[in-house]
Coordinates of C-alpha atoms and ligand atoms in Angstrom, one line a residue:
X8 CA 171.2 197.2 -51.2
X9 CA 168.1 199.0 -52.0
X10 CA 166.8 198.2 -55.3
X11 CA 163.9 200.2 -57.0
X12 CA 162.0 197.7 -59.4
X13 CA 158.8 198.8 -61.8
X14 CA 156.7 196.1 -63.3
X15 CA 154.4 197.0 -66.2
X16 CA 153.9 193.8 -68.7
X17 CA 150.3 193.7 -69.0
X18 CA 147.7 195.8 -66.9
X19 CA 149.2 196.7 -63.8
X20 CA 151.5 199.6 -63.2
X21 CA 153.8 198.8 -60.2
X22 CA 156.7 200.2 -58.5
X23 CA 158.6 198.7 -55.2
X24 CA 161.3 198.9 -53.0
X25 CA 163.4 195.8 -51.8
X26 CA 166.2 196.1 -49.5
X27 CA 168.8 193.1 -50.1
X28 CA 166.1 190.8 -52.3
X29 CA 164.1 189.8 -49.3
X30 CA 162.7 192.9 -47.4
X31 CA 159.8 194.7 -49.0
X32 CA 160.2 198.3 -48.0
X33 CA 156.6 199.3 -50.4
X34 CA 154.8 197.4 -53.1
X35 CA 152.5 199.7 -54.7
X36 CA 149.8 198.4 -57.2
X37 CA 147.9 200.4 -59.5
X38 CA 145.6 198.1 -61.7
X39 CA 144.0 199.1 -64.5
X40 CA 141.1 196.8 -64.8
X41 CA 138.5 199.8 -64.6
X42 CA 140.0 200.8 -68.2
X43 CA 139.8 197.9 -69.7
X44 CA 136.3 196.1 -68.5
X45 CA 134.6 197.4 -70.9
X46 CA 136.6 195.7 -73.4
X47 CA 136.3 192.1 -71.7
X48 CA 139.9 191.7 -71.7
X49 CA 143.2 194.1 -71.6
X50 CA 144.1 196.3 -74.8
X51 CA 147.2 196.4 -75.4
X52 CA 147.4 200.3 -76.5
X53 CA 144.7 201.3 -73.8
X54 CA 147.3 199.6 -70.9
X55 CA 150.5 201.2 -72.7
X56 CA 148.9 204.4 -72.1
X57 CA 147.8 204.4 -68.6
X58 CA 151.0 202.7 -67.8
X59 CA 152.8 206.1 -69.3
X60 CA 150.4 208.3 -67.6
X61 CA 150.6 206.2 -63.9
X62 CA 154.0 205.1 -63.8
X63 CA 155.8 208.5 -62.7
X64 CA 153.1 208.9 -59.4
X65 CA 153.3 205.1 -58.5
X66 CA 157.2 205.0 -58.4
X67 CA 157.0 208.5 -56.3
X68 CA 154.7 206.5 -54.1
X69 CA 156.7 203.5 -53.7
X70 CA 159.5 206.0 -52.5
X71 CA 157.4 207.7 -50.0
X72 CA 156.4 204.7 -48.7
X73 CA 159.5 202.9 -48.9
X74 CA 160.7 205.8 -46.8
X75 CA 163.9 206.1 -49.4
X76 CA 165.0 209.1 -51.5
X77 CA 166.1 208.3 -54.8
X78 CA 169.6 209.2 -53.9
X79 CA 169.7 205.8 -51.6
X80 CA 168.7 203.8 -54.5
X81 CA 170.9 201.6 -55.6
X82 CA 169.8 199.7 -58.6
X83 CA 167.1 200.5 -61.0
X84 CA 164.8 196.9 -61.9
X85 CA 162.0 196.4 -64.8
X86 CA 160.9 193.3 -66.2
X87 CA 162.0 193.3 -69.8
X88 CA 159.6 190.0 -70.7
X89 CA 157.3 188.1 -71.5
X90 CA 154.6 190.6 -71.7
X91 CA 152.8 193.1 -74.1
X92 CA 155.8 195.1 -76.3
X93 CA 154.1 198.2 -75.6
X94 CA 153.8 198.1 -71.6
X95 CA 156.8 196.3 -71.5
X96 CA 159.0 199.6 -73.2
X97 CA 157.2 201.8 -70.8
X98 CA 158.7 200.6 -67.8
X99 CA 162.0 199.8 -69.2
X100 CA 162.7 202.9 -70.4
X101 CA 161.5 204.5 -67.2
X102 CA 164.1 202.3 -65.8
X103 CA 167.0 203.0 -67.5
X104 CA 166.4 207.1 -67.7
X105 CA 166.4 206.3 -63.3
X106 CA 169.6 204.4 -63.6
X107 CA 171.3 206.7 -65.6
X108 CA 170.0 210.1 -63.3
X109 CA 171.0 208.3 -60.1
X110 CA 174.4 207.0 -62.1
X111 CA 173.1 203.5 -60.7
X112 CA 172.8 199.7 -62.6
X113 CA 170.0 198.7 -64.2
X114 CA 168.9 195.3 -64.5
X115 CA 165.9 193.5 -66.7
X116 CA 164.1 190.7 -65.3
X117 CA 162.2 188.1 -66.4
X118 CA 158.6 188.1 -65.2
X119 CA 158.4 184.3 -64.8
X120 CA 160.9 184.2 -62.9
X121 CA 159.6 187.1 -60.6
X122 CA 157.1 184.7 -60.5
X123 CA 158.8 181.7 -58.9
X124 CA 160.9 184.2 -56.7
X125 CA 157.6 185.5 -55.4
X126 CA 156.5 182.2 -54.8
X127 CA 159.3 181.7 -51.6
X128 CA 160.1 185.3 -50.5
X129 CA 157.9 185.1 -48.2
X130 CA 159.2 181.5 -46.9
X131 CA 162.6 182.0 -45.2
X132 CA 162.5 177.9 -44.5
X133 CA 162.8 177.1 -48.1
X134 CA 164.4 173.7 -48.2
X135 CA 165.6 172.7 -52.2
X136 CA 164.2 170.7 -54.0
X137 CA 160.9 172.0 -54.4
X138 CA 158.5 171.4 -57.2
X139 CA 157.1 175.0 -58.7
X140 CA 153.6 175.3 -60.0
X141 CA 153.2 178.4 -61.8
X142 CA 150.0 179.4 -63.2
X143 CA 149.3 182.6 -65.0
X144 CA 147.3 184.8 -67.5
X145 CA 150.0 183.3 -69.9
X146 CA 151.8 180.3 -68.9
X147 CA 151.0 177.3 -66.9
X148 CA 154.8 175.5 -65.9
X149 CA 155.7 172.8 -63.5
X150 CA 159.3 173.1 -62.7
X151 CA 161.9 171.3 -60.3
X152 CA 163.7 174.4 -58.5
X153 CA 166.6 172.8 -57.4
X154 CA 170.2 174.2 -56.0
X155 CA 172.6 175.3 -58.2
X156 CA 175.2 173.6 -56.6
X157 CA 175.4 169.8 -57.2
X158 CA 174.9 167.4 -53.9
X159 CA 173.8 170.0 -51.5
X160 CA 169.8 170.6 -50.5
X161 CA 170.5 174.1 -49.2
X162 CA 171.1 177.2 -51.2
X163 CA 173.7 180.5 -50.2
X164 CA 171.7 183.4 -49.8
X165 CA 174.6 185.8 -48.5
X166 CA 177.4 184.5 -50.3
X167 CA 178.9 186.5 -53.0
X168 CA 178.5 185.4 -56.9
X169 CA 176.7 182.5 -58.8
X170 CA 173.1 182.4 -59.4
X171 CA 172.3 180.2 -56.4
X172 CA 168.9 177.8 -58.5
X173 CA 168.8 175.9 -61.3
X174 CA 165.1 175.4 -62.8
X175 CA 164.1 172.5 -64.6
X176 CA 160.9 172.5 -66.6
X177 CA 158.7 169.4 -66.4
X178 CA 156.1 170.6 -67.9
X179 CA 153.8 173.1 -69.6
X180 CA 150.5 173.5 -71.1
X181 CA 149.9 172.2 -74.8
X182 CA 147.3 174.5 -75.8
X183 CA 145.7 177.6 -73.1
X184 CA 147.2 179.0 -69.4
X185 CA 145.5 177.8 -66.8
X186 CA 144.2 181.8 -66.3
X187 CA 143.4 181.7 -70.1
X188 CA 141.3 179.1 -69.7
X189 CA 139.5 181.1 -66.4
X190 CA 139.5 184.0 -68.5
X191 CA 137.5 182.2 -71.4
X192 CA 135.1 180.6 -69.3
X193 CA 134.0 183.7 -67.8
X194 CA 133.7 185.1 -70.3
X195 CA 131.5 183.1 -71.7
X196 CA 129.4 182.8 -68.4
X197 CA 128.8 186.4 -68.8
X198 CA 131.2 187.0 -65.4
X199 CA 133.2 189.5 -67.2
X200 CA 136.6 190.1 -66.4
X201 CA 139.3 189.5 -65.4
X202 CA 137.7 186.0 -64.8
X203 CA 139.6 184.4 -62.7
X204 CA 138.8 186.0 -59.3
X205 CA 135.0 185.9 -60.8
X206 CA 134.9 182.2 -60.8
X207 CA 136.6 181.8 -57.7
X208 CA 133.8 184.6 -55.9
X209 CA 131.2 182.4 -57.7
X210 CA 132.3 179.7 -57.3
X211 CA 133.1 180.2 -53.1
X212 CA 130.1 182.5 -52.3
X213 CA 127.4 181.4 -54.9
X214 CA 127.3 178.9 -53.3
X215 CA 128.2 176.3 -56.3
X216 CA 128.3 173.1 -56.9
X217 CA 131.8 171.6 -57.8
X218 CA 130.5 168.1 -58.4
X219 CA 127.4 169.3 -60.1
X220 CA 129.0 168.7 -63.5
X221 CA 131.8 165.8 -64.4
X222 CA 134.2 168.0 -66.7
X223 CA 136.9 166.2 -68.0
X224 CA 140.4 165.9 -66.8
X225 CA 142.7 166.2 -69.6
X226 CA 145.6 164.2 -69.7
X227 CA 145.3 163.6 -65.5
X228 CA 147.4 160.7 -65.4
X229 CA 149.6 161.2 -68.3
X230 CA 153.0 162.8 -68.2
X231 CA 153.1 166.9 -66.5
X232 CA 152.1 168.6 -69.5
X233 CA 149.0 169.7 -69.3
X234 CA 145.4 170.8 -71.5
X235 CA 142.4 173.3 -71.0
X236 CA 141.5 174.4 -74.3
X237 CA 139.3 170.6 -74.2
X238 CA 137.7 171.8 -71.1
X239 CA 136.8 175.2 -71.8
X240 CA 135.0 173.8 -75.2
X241 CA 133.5 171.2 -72.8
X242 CA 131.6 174.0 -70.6
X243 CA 130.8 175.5 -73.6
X244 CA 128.9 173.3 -75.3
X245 CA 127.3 171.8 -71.6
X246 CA 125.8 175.4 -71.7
X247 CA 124.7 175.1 -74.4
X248 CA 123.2 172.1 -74.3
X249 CA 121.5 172.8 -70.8
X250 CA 120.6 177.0 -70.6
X251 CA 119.1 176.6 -67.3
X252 CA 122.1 175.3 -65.5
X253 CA 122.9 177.3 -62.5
X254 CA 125.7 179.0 -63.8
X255 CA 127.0 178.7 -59.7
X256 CA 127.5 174.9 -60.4
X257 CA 128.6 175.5 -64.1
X258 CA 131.9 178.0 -62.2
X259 CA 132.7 175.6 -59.3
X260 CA 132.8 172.3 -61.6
X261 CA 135.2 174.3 -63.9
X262 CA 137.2 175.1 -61.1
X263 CA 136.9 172.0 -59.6
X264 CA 138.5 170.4 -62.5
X265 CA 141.5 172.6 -63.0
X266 CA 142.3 172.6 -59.9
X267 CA 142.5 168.8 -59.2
X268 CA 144.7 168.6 -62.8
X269 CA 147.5 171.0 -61.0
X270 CA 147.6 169.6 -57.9
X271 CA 147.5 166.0 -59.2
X272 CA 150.0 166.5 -61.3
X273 CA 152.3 169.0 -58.6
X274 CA 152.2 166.0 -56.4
X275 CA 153.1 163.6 -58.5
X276 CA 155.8 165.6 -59.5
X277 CA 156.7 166.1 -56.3
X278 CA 156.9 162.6 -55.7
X279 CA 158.7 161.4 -58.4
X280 CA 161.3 164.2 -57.5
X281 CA 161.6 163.6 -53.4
X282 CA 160.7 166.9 -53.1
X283 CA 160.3 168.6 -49.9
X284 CA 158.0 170.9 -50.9
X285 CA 155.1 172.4 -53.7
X286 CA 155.7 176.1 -54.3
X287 CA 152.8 178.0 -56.0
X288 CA 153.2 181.1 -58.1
X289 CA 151.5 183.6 -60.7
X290 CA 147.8 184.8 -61.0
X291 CA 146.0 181.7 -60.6
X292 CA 147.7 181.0 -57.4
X293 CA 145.4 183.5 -56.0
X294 CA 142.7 180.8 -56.1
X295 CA 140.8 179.9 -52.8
X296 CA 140.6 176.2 -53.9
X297 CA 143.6 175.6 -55.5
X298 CA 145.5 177.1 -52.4
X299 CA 143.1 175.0 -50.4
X300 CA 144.3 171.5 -52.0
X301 CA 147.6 172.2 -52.6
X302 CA 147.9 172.6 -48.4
X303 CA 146.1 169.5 -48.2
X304 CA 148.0 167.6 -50.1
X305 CA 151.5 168.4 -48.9
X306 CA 149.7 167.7 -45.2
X307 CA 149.0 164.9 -45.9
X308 CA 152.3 163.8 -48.0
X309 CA 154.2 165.1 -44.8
X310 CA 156.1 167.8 -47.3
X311 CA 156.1 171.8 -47.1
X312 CA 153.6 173.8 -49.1
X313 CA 154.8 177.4 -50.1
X314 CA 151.5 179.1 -50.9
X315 CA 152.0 183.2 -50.8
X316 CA 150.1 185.8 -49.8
X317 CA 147.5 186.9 -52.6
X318 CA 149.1 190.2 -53.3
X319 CA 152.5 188.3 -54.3
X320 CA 150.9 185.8 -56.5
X321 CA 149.4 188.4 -59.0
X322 CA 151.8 190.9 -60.8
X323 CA 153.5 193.2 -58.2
X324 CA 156.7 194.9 -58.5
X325 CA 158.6 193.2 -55.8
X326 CA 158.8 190.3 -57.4
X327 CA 160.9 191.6 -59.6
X328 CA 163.2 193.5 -56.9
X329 CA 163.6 190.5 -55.1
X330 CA 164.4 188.5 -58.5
X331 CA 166.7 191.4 -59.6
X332 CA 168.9 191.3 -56.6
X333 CA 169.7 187.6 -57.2
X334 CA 170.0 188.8 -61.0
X335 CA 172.7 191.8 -60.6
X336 CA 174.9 189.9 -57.7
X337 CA 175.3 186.7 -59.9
X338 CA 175.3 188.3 -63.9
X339 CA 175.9 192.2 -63.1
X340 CA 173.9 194.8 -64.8
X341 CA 172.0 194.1 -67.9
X342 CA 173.0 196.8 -70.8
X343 CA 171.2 200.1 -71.0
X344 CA 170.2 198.4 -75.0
X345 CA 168.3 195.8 -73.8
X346 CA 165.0 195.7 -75.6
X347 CA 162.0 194.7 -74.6
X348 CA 161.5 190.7 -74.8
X349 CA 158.1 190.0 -75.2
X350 CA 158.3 186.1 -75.8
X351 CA 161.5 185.8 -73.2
X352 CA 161.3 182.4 -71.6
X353 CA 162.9 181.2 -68.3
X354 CA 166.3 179.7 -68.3
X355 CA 166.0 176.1 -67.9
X356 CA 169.2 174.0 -67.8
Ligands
KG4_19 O1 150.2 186.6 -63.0 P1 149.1 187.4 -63.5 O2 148.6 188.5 -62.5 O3 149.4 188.1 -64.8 C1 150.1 187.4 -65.8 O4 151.3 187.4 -65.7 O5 149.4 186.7 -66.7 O6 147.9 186.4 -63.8 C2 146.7 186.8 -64.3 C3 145.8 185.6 -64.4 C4 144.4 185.9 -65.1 O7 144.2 184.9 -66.0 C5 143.4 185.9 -63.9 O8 142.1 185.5 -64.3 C6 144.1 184.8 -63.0 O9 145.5 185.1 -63.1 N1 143.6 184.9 -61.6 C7 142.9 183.9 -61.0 C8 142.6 184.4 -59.7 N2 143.1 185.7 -59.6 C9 143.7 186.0 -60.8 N3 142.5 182.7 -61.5 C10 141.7 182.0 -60.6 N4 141.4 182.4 -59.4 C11 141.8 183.6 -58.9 N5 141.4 184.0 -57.7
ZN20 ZN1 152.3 187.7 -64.1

């Protein structure tokens, strides 16, 4: 089954093919970050926009290079949430109006859950349970991916019906995303945006210190939720206070103390849980360092770490192919009503 999917919830426009939810035919990427730079940040009516005026050549590209005609596709995906209401309709509708011309379903996906998908389609060893960290512009969630079925560690991939994962959340930031919190920062440092992969350049290639500055560690040792907004006021006013810190150091301390939050609290969790591995996901899993420690930590607790490429931890479109495939076989088609969800949330038993 070939499934076109589109993804356009914030500021990139993407279109891919996925051939039976695990073999990427094309993932095409079109970001938008030129338009919006000069902004510091994405707006909203500038990215629904471009996503109207890039979404037709990007979806003929991912059908090029997918090597498929529109007449072998077989379902039509978009992600229907969370995300910006405007983006979000652009892609949805472009969705349905392909389902209905090729007479094929059409099926909405949630963009978390694209994430967490991501996270292992590129790990055919996936052994359940596995603890999920997923870290985005948005959201920062620690959840239990466990299999559907009670007693058994393995999950059915070719067997007809039944959504084959059950997602537990364990917790989730009180206050700012993990990327929020990059975001913010660099902003503030003058990095510009999107922050993020400015801090991690910085922070890797600047040649900064990341025990220059003790930031704190919210809530380390307590519980899985977790807090940045404290940390972000902490650089702040350290800046402040000192104007001729290296603002190398100021990035890689930041970083430093993010990073050693999730990945304290991933392990734990993964501790607590006997799971047999720590899955990453979302934007901020394209961080050098956190990808760095979360491999050195399930080396040395003797458990798997699921850490995917770059270009499947920040939005892509086949994400949501691979998520929709799971989606269609185990609830059918969504309706060809279904609105735009910008708040959806994931479906935690
Ligand atoms: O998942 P994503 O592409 O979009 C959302 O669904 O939000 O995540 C975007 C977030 C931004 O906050 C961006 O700064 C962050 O991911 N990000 C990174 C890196 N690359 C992207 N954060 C830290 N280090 C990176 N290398
Ligand atoms: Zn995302």
């Amino acid at each position: 089954m070939k499934i076109l999917a589109i993804e356009t919830s914030c500021d990139e426009t993407a279109a891919a093919v996925v051939e039976d939810g695990r073999r990427v035919l094309s993932s095409v990427v079109s970001s938008q970050i030129d338009l919006h730079v000069r902004f510091g940040g994405v707006v909203p009516e500038v990215a629904s926009r471009a996503h109207v005026e890039l979404l037709t050549p990007v979806v003929a590209e991912a059908l090029l290079e997918g090597g498929v005609d529109g007449k072998e596709i077989d379902a039509v995906a978009a992600t229907a949430g969370p995300g910006l209401i405007g983006s979000l309709l652009v892609g949805l509708s472009a969705a349905k109006a392909y389902a209905l011309a090729w007479q094929v379903p059409f099926v909405g996906v949630n963009h978390m859950e694209a994430h967490l998908h991501a996270a292992f389609l590129e790990e055919p060893d996936l052994a359940l349970p596995v603890v999920v960290l997923l870290v985005s512009g948005g959201h920062t969630l620690l959840i239990a991916m466990e299999a559907a079925g009670s007693g058994s560690d393995g999950f059915d991939l070719s067997g007809g019906g039944g959504f084959p994962f059950r997602y537990r959340l364990l917790g989730q930031t009180i206050d700012d995303a993990a990327g929020e919190a990059f975001d913010k920062v660099a902003r503030f440092l003058g990095l510009g945006y999107p922050g993020g992969p400015a801090i991690d350049a910085l922070a890797a290639m600047g040649g900064g210190d990341p025990r220059a500055i003790a930031f704190p560690r919210a809530m380390r040792e307590e519980g899985y939720d977790f807090s940045f907004s404290g940390l972000k006021t902490s650089v702040i006013n350290h800046v402040r206070k000192h104007p001729d810190v290296e603002v190398a150091d100021v990035a890689a301390s930041f970083q430093e103390a993010v990073v050693d939050v999730l990945v304290t609290k991933a392990r734990r969790a993964a501790r607590a849980l006997g799971a047999r591995g720590i899955c990453i996901g979302g934007g901020v899993a394209a961080n050098s360092l956190l990808r760095l420690r979360v491999i050195e930590a399930c080396v040395e607790d003797g458990i798997a770490a699921f850490v995917p490429s770059r270009a499947m931890c920040t939005d892509n479109a086949a994400m949501i192919g691979v998520t929709a495939w799971y989606r269609l076989r185990a609830d059918g088609p969504s309706p060809l009503d279904l609105p735009a969800l910008p708040n959806l949330a994931l479906p935690f038993t």
